[in-house]
Coordinates of C-alpha atoms in Angstrom, one line a residue:
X1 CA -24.0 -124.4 -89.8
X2 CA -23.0 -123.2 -86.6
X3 CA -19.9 -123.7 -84.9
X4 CA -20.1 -126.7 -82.0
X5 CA -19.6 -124.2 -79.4
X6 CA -22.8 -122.3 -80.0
X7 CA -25.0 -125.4 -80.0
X8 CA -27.9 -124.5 -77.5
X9 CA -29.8 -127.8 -76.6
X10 CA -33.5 -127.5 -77.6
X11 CA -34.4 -128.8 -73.9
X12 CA -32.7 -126.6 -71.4
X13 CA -32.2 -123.7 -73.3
X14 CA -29.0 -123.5 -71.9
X15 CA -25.6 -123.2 -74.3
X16 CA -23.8 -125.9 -74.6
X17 CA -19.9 -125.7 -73.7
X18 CA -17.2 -126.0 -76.5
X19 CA -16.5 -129.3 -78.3
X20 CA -12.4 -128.7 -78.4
X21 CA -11.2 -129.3 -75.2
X22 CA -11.5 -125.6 -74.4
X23 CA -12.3 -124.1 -70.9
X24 CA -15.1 -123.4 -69.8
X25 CA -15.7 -120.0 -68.6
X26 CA -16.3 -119.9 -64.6
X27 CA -19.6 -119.6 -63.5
X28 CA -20.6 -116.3 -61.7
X29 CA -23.6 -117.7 -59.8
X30 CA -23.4 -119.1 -56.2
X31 CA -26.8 -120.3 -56.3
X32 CA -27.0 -124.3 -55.2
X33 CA -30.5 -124.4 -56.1
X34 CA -29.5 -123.5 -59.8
X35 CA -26.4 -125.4 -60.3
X36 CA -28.4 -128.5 -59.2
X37 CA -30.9 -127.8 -61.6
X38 CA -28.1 -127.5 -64.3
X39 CA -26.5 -130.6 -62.9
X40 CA -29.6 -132.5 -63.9
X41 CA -30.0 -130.7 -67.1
X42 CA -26.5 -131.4 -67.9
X43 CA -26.9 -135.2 -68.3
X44 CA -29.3 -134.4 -71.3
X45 CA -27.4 -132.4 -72.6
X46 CA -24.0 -134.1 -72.3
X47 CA -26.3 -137.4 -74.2
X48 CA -27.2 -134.7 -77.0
X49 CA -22.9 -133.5 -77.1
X50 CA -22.3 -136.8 -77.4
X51 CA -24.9 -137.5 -80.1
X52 CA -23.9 -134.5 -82.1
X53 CA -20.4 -135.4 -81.7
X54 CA -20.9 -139.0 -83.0
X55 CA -23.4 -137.4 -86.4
X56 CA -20.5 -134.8 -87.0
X57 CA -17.9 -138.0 -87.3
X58 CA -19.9 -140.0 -89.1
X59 CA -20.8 -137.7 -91.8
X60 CA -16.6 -136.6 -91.9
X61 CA -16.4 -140.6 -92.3
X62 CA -19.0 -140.7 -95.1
X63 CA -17.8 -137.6 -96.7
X64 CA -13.8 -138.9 -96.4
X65 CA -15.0 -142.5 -97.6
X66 CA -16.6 -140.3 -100.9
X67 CA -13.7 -138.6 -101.4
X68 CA -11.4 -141.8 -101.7
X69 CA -14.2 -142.8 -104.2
X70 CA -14.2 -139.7 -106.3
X71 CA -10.3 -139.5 -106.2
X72 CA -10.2 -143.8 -107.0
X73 CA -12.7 -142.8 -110.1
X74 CA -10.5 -140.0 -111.1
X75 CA -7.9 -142.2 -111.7
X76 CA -9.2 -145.4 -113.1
X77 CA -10.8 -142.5 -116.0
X78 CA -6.9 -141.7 -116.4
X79 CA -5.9 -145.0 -116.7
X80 CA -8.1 -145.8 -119.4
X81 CA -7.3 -142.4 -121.5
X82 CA -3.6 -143.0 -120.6
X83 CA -4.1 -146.7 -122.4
X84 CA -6.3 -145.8 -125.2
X85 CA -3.9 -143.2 -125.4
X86 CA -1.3 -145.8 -125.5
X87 CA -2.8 -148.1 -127.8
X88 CA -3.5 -145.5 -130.3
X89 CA 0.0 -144.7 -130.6
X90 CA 0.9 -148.1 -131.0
X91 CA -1.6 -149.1 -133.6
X92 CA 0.0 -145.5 -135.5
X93 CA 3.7 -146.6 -135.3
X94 CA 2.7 -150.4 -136.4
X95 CA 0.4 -148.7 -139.7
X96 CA 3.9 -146.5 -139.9
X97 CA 6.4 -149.4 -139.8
X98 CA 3.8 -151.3 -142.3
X99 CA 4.1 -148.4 -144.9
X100 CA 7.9 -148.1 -144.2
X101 CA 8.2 -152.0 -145.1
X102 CA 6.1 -152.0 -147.9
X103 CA 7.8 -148.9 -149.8
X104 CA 10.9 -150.4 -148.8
X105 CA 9.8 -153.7 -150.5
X106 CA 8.6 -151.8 -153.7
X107 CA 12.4 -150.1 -153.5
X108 CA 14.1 -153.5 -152.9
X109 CA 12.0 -155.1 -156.3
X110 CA 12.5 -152.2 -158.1
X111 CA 16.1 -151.9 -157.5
X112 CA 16.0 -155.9 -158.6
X113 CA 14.4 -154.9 -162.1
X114 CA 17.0 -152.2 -162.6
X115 CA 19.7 -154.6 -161.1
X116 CA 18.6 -157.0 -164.3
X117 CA 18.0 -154.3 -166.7
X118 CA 21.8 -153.1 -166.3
X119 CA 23.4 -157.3 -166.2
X120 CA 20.8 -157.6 -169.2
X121 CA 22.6 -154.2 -171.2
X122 CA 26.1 -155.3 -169.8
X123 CA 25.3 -158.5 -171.7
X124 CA 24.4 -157.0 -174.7
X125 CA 27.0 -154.5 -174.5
X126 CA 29.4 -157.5 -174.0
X127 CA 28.0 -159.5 -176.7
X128 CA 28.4 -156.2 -179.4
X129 CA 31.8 -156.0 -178.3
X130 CA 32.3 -159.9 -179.2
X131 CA 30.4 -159.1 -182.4
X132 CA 33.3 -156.2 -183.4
X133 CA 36.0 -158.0 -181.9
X134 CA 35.0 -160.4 -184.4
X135 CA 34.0 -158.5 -187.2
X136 CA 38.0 -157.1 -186.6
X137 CA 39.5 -160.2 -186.8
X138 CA 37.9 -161.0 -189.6
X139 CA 39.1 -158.2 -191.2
X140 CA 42.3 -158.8 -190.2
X141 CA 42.3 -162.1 -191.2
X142 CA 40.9 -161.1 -195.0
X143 CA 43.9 -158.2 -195.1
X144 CA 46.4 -161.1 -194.0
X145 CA 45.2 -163.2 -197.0
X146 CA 45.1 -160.3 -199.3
X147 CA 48.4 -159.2 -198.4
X148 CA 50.1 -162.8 -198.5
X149 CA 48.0 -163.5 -202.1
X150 CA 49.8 -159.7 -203.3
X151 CA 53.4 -160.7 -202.1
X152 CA 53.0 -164.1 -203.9
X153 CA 51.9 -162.1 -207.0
X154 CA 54.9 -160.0 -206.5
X155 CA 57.1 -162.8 -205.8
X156 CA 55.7 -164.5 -209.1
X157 CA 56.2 -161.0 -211.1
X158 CA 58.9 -159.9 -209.6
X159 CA 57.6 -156.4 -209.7
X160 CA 58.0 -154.1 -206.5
X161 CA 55.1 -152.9 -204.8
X162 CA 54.2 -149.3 -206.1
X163 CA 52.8 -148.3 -202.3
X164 CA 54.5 -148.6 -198.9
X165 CA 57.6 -148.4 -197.7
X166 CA 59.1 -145.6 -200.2
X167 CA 61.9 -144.7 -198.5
X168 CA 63.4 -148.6 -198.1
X169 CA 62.9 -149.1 -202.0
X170 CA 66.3 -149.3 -204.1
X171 CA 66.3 -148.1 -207.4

């Protein structure tokens, strides 16, 4: 497009003087017949500076008011991936906790089975030792009886015992 400066108006033919606030260059002609004649043709043209003026804002307004729609659907497309994001991570570390509890449950029962298996051998292990500890004084008790019926026997004989004590037997 061409820059606001080189605007000619269709009309007049005549260019058009810049839209910044800049100078315009002096005019060279003395004529009075011509600057009336560009007096008149002016108020067209200063109508078509201001209508040019007023399209070139309103499509900076339509193309700013786009942009703030463009950039606002930029980020509500973030926000969603940001919280699907989000929830997928979520819904990962709950499935993870899930499997940590449930292997940790399997661990807890399974060190409960081998808790009872070892009470459960202790026990038995317990009950053989009651089993020899009686089987022992048993024993003992049958060796006491024999040895109290084989002192008697002596006693009644009045023979020596042939075994033991050696040394504390006098001849």
């Amino acid at each position: 497009m061409a820059a606001p400066e080189e605007v000619v108006s269709r009309k007049s033919g005549v260019a058009e003087p810049p839209l910044s606030g800049q100078a315009t260059p002096p005019r060279q002609d003395h004529d009075f017949t011509k600057v009336a004649e560009s007096d008149a043709a002016r108020q067209p043209l200063d109508r078509d500076i201001a209508m040019a003026k007023l399209e070139h804002e309103k499509k900076l307004s339509f193309i700013k008011a786009w942009e703030e729609r463009e950039k606002s659907k930029v980020e509500n497309k973030a926000q969603k991936r940001q919280s699907k994001v989000s929830s997928w991570e979520n819904s990962k570390k709950a499935s993870l906790e899930a499997q940590l509890k449930k292997i940790q449950e399997q661990l807890e029962r399974k060190k409960a089975e081998y808790a009872e298996k070892m009470k459960n051998k202790a026990a038995q292990i317990h009950k053989h030792a009651e089993e020899k500890r009686a089987t022992v004084e048993a024993r003992k008790g049958e060796e006491l009886l024999k040895a109290s019926e084989m002192a008697a026997k002596y006693r009644a004989t009045g023979q020596i015992p042939k075994s033991g004590f050696g040394c504390f037997r006098d001849y």
